[in-house]
Short mmCIF file of C-alpha atoms in Angstrom, two decimals:
data_model
loop_
_atom_site.label_atom_id
_atom_site.label_comp_id
_atom_site.label_asym_id
_atom_site.label_seq_id
_atom_site.Cartn_x
_atom_site.Cartn_y
_atom_site.Cartn_z
CA UNK A 1 17.33 10.86 2.02
CA UNK A 2 16.75 9.66 5.59
CA UNK A 3 13.63 9.60 7.72
CA UNK A 4 14.96 12.80 9.34
CA UNK A 5 14.30 14.59 6.03
CA UNK A 6 10.62 13.59 6.12
CA UNK A 7 8.15 15.90 7.83
CA UNK A 8 5.35 14.21 9.75
CA UNK A 9 2.14 15.65 11.17
CA UNK A 10 -0.89 14.28 12.97
CA UNK A 11 -4.29 14.89 11.40
CA UNK A 12 -7.71 14.08 12.89
CA UNK A 13 -9.51 11.42 10.85
CA UNK A 14 -12.62 9.97 12.43
CA UNK A 15 -11.89 8.98 16.01
CA UNK A 16 -8.12 8.79 15.53
CA UNK A 17 -5.11 11.02 15.07
CA UNK A 18 -3.27 9.64 12.04
CA UNK A 19 0.36 10.31 11.18
CA UNK A 20 0.81 11.83 7.71
CA UNK A 21 4.30 11.86 6.21
CA UNK A 22 5.55 14.49 3.72
CA UNK A 23 8.57 13.39 1.71
CA UNK A 24 10.93 16.24 0.71
CA UNK A 25 10.23 17.77 -2.70
CA UNK A 26 12.84 18.56 -5.34
CA UNK A 27 10.87 21.52 -6.70
CA UNK A 28 9.27 24.42 -4.76
CA UNK A 29 5.62 23.83 -5.72
CA UNK A 30 4.99 20.48 -7.40
CA UNK A 31 1.68 20.33 -9.25
CA UNK A 32 1.51 16.53 -9.10
CA UNK A 33 0.80 14.71 -5.84
CA UNK A 34 1.32 11.03 -5.03
CA UNK A 35 -0.32 9.42 -1.99
CA UNK A 36 1.04 6.04 -0.92
CA UNK A 37 -0.79 3.35 1.05
CA UNK A 38 1.19 0.81 3.06
CA UNK A 39 0.54 -2.87 3.67
CA UNK A 40 -0.78 -4.73 6.70
CA UNK A 41 1.34 -4.31 9.87
CA UNK A 42 3.61 -1.85 8.02
CA UNK A 43 3.43 1.97 8.07
CA UNK A 44 4.02 5.01 5.89
CA UNK A 45 7.82 4.97 6.30
CA UNK A 46 8.23 1.19 5.99
CA UNK A 47 10.79 0.08 3.35
CA UNK A 48 8.15 -1.13 0.84
CA UNK A 49 6.67 2.38 0.93
CA UNK A 50 9.78 4.44 1.59
CA UNK A 51 11.74 3.13 -1.38
CA UNK A 52 8.81 3.63 -3.75
CA UNK A 53 8.44 7.17 -2.39
CA UNK A 54 12.12 7.94 -2.91
CA UNK A 55 11.94 6.85 -6.53
CA UNK A 56 8.88 9.03 -7.17
CA UNK A 57 9.94 12.15 -5.26
CA UNK A 58 12.99 12.42 -7.52
CA UNK A 59 10.60 13.04 -10.43
CA UNK A 60 9.55 16.51 -9.20
CA UNK A 61 6.46 15.11 -7.49
CA UNK A 62 5.01 15.81 -4.05
CA UNK A 63 4.90 12.45 -2.27
CA UNK A 64 2.99 11.65 0.91
CA UNK A 65 2.10 8.55 2.89
CA UNK A 66 0.31 7.91 6.15
CA UNK A 67 0.05 5.36 8.95
CA UNK A 68 -3.32 3.63 9.12
CA UNK A 69 -5.04 3.40 12.48
CA UNK A 70 -3.33 0.83 14.67
CA UNK A 71 -0.18 1.06 12.56
CA UNK A 72 3.07 3.02 12.86
CA UNK A 73 2.67 6.19 14.90
CA UNK A 74 -1.08 6.58 14.40
CA UNK A 75 -3.59 6.05 17.17
CA UNK A 76 -5.51 2.80 17.51
CA UNK A 77 -5.05 -0.71 18.88
CA UNK A 78 -1.83 -2.12 17.44
CA UNK A 79 -2.42 -4.19 14.32
CA UNK A 80 -6.20 -3.95 14.56
CA UNK A 81 -8.40 -3.07 11.58
CA UNK A 82 -12.07 -3.03 12.61
CA UNK A 83 -13.69 -3.49 9.18
CA UNK A 84 -13.16 -3.11 5.44
CA UNK A 85 -15.58 -0.17 5.43
CA UNK A 86 -13.65 1.62 8.18
CA UNK A 87 -10.30 1.11 6.42
CA UNK A 88 -11.55 2.42 3.08
CA UNK A 89 -13.42 5.39 4.50
CA UNK A 90 -10.39 6.36 6.58
CA UNK A 91 -8.28 6.26 3.40
CA UNK A 92 -10.87 8.33 1.53
CA UNK A 93 -10.79 10.95 4.28
CA UNK A 94 -6.98 11.14 4.18
CA UNK A 95 -7.07 11.42 0.39
CA UNK A 96 -9.57 14.28 0.56
CA UNK A 97 -7.42 16.04 3.16
CA UNK A 98 -4.37 15.83 0.87
CA UNK A 99 -6.30 16.91 -2.21
CA UNK A 100 -7.84 19.91 -0.42
CA UNK A 101 -4.46 20.93 1.00
CA UNK A 102 -2.50 20.86 -2.27
CA UNK A 103 -5.15 21.10 -5.03
CA UNK A 104 -3.01 19.05 -7.44
CA UNK A 105 -3.38 19.14 -11.21
CA UNK A 106 -2.43 15.46 -11.32
CA UNK A 107 -3.05 13.00 -8.53
CA UNK A 108 -1.75 9.42 -8.22
CA UNK A 109 -2.63 6.69 -5.76
CA UNK A 110 0.06 4.07 -5.06
CA UNK A 111 -0.57 1.03 -2.91
CA UNK A 112 1.65 -1.85 -1.79
CA UNK A 113 0.09 -5.20 -0.80
CA UNK A 114 -2.98 -4.41 1.32
CA UNK A 115 -2.32 -0.79 0.45
CA UNK A 116 -3.05 -1.76 -3.15
CA UNK A 117 -6.52 -2.91 -2.15
CA UNK A 118 -7.03 0.32 -0.22
CA UNK A 119 -5.85 2.50 -3.11
CA UNK A 120 -8.26 0.64 -5.36
CA UNK A 121 -11.09 1.20 -2.89
CA UNK A 122 -10.32 4.94 -2.77
CA UNK A 123 -10.28 5.17 -6.57
CA UNK A 124 -13.81 3.76 -6.62
CA UNK A 125 -15.03 6.79 -4.66
CA UNK A 126 -12.73 9.66 -5.65
CA UNK A 127 -11.70 10.87 -9.10
CA UNK A 128 -8.02 10.13 -9.78
CA UNK A 129 -6.58 12.44 -12.43
CA UNK A 130 -3.19 10.75 -12.75
CA UNK A 131 -3.56 7.05 -12.18
CA UNK A 132 -3.66 4.11 -9.80
CA UNK A 133 -0.52 2.03 -9.20
CA UNK A 134 -0.80 -1.33 -7.47
CA UNK A 135 2.39 -3.02 -6.24
CA UNK A 136 1.83 -6.73 -5.53
CA UNK A 137 -1.75 -5.87 -4.52
CA UNK A 138 -3.73 -7.91 -2.02
CA UNK A 139 -6.76 -8.67 -4.20
CA UNK A 140 -7.03 -12.40 -3.49
CA UNK A 141 -6.00 -14.47 -0.49
CA UNK A 142 -5.70 -18.21 0.01
CA UNK A 143 -8.68 -18.54 2.35
CA UNK A 144 -11.37 -21.15 1.69
CA UNK A 145 -15.10 -20.44 1.95
CA UNK A 146 -15.29 -22.53 5.13
CA UNK A 147 -12.37 -20.62 6.66
CA UNK A 148 -14.05 -17.34 5.79
CA UNK A 149 -17.23 -18.39 7.61
CA UNK A 150 -15.26 -19.45 10.70
CA UNK A 151 -13.25 -16.23 10.60
CA UNK A 152 -16.36 -14.09 10.42
CA UNK A 153 -17.85 -15.91 13.39
CA UNK A 154 -14.72 -15.48 15.49
CA UNK A 155 -14.43 -11.82 14.49
CA UNK A 156 -17.95 -11.20 15.74
CA UNK A 157 -17.09 -12.35 19.29
CA UNK A 158 -13.30 -12.02 19.67
CA UNK A 159 -12.21 -9.39 17.12
CA UNK A 160 -9.04 -8.23 18.91
CA UNK A 161 -7.71 -11.69 19.82
CA UNK A 162 -4.31 -12.28 18.16
CA UNK A 163 -4.24 -15.96 17.24
CA UNK A 164 -4.36 -16.26 13.43
CA UNK A 165 -1.04 -17.55 12.04
CA UNK A 166 0.08 -15.65 8.96
CA UNK A 167 2.89 -15.79 6.41
CA UNK A 168 2.48 -12.03 6.01
CA UNK A 169 4.65 -11.57 9.10
CA UNK A 170 7.63 -13.43 7.58
CA UNK A 171 10.36 -11.20 6.18
CA UNK A 172 12.13 -14.15 4.54
CA UNK A 173 9.13 -14.78 2.28
CA UNK A 174 8.78 -11.15 1.21
CA UNK A 175 12.12 -9.36 0.83
CA UNK A 176 15.04 -10.50 -1.33
CA UNK A 177 17.62 -7.82 -0.57
CA UNK A 178 19.39 -8.82 2.68
CA UNK A 179 19.94 -5.25 3.88
CA UNK A 180 16.33 -4.22 3.24
CA UNK A 181 15.07 -7.46 4.79
CA UNK A 182 17.05 -6.67 7.92
CA UNK A 183 15.66 -3.14 7.85
CA UNK A 184 12.14 -4.56 7.81
CA UNK A 185 12.91 -7.01 10.62
CA UNK A 186 14.48 -4.30 12.80
CA UNK A 187 11.70 -1.74 12.27
CA UNK A 188 10.64 -0.66 15.78
CA UNK A 189 7.12 0.30 14.67
CA UNK A 190 6.20 -3.16 13.35
CA UNK A 191 4.71 -5.66 15.84
CA UNK A 192 7.01 -8.62 16.45
CA UNK A 193 4.47 -11.43 16.17
CA UNK A 194 3.70 -14.50 14.09
CA UNK A 195 -0.05 -14.11 14.54
CA UNK A 196 -2.58 -11.44 13.65
CA UNK A 197 -5.82 -10.31 15.24
CA UNK A 198 -8.98 -12.19 14.27
CA UNK A 199 -10.81 -9.01 13.30
CA UNK A 200 -7.91 -7.79 11.18
CA UNK A 201 -7.68 -11.11 9.32
CA UNK A 202 -11.40 -10.92 8.60
CA UNK A 203 -11.04 -7.31 7.47
CA UNK A 204 -8.31 -8.28 5.00
CA UNK A 205 -10.52 -11.00 3.49
CA UNK A 206 -13.56 -8.74 3.28
CA UNK A 207 -11.48 -5.89 1.84
CA UNK A 208 -10.22 -8.03 -1.04
CA UNK A 209 -13.77 -9.14 -1.86
CA UNK A 210 -15.14 -5.61 -1.65
CA UNK A 211 -12.65 -3.72 -3.80
CA UNK A 212 -11.84 -6.36 -6.42
CA UNK A 213 -15.46 -6.40 -7.58
CA UNK A 214 -15.13 -2.99 -9.27
CA UNK A 215 -12.31 -2.23 -11.71
CA UNK A 216 -10.99 1.36 -11.80
CA UNK A 217 -11.65 3.72 -14.68
CA UNK A 218 -8.50 5.76 -14.07
CA UNK A 219 -5.20 4.82 -15.76
CA UNK A 220 -4.01 1.63 -14.11
CA UNK A 221 -0.57 0.10 -13.55
CA UNK A 222 -0.21 -3.29 -11.83
CA UNK A 223 3.20 -4.72 -10.93
CA UNK A 224 3.22 -8.41 -9.92
CA UNK A 225 5.88 -10.60 -8.31
CA UNK A 226 5.86 -14.06 -9.88
CA UNK A 227 7.16 -15.71 -6.69
CA UNK A 228 4.65 -13.98 -4.42
CA UNK A 229 3.43 -16.33 -1.67
CA UNK A 230 1.67 -13.65 0.40
CA UNK A 231 -1.12 -12.84 -2.06
CA UNK A 232 -2.56 -14.69 -5.04
CA UNK A 233 -1.85 -12.88 -8.30
CA UNK A 234 -5.02 -14.26 -9.90
CA UNK A 235 -7.01 -11.53 -8.16
CA UNK A 236 -4.99 -8.75 -9.78
CA UNK A 237 -5.09 -10.52 -13.15
CA UNK A 238 -8.90 -10.70 -13.03
CA UNK A 239 -9.14 -7.04 -12.10
CA UNK A 240 -6.86 -6.09 -14.98
CA UNK A 241 -8.91 -8.12 -17.46
CA UNK A 242 -12.15 -6.55 -16.20
CA UNK A 243 -10.86 -2.95 -16.26
CA UNK A 244 -12.55 -1.08 -19.10
CA UNK A 245 -10.15 1.87 -19.03
CA UNK A 246 -8.16 2.08 -22.28
CA UNK A 247 -5.02 2.99 -20.36
CA UNK A 248 -3.98 -0.08 -18.39
CA UNK A 249 -0.65 -1.85 -17.98
CA UNK A 250 0.32 -5.06 -16.21
CA UNK A 251 3.93 -6.09 -15.67
CA UNK A 252 5.21 -9.32 -14.14
CA UNK A 253 8.65 -9.89 -12.65
CA UNK A 254 9.99 -13.47 -12.73
CA UNK A 255 11.88 -14.30 -9.58
CA UNK A 256 10.49 -11.35 -7.61
CA UNK A 257 9.09 -11.67 -4.08
CA UNK A 258 6.14 -9.79 -2.58
CA UNK A 259 8.12 -6.71 -1.51
CA UNK A 260 8.93 -5.50 -5.02
CA UNK A 261 10.92 -2.41 -4.01
CA UNK A 262 13.01 -4.62 -1.71
CA UNK A 263 14.45 -6.67 -4.57
CA UNK A 264 18.12 -6.78 -5.52
CA UNK A 265 19.64 -5.27 -8.62
CA UNK A 266 19.39 -5.59 -11.60
CA UNK A 267 15.73 -6.62 -11.09
CA UNK A 268 15.15 -3.61 -8.85
CA UNK A 269 16.45 -1.33 -11.61
CA UNK A 270 13.82 -2.69 -13.99
CA UNK A 271 11.00 -2.27 -11.47
CA UNK A 272 12.02 1.31 -10.71
CA UNK A 273 12.38 2.10 -14.42
CA UNK A 274 8.91 0.75 -15.22
CA UNK A 275 7.36 2.72 -12.36
CA UNK A 276 9.00 6.02 -13.29
CA UNK A 277 8.41 5.62 -17.04
CA UNK A 278 4.69 4.95 -16.52
CA UNK A 279 4.20 7.94 -14.23
CA UNK A 280 6.22 10.34 -16.38
CA UNK A 281 4.16 9.40 -19.45
CA UNK A 282 1.01 10.55 -17.63
CA UNK A 283 2.17 13.86 -16.20
#
């Protein structure tokens, strides 16, 4: 499957036209729908999303993803996320659009990195009949209390200024497979920068604090990379421990980097197997 096989449309969400991607289905009318959420500075066809989508669409599921505002082909200032509230409510609106369009019997939310935090935030507002899958979720960042105060102050006066250095822009720290790493580096829709906007950095911090305070009640799968240096796994571990749902699973992958679906084989085979097995058991 190539990106030419994926149908994309623009839908009005709030003040922006967002790009929604429909991955090809292997059955005429799938009754199960999966909506994927991408990470910061990525988009709905980025390798960390695309490869997860390809694995899932082979299971007779309808798989969709979208570009957040300021990301990919969607409208908005490049790389700018105005607030945690705006990001979550935008995601809720997209989720409702997809649910109303397809009326699925089973519905799954899948999020990678920051997309994991967003998927979690959506699940706190909308009933999820299938489950919530978090891939290396951004639920805790290495930002001190003092740094958070400074960041909030800067965001109040210079929200769009791009000056915050970030490891999240480094492909070498995220993707093990050389070909997929190169694919990420060559992606024309990803900003080529080593800094991020002040307001976006503050939004990421506030988003992790907001969503990690409430554990989901839907079936939960968390996949963690043991060598992740982009997010701190302690946040996901706390969420898992606090989740009161009887159906919850956490899997760790020694040697894995942040971009789990961009690992090399045989580790990638295990990650894909665990993802498919968990979903199939809940159809």
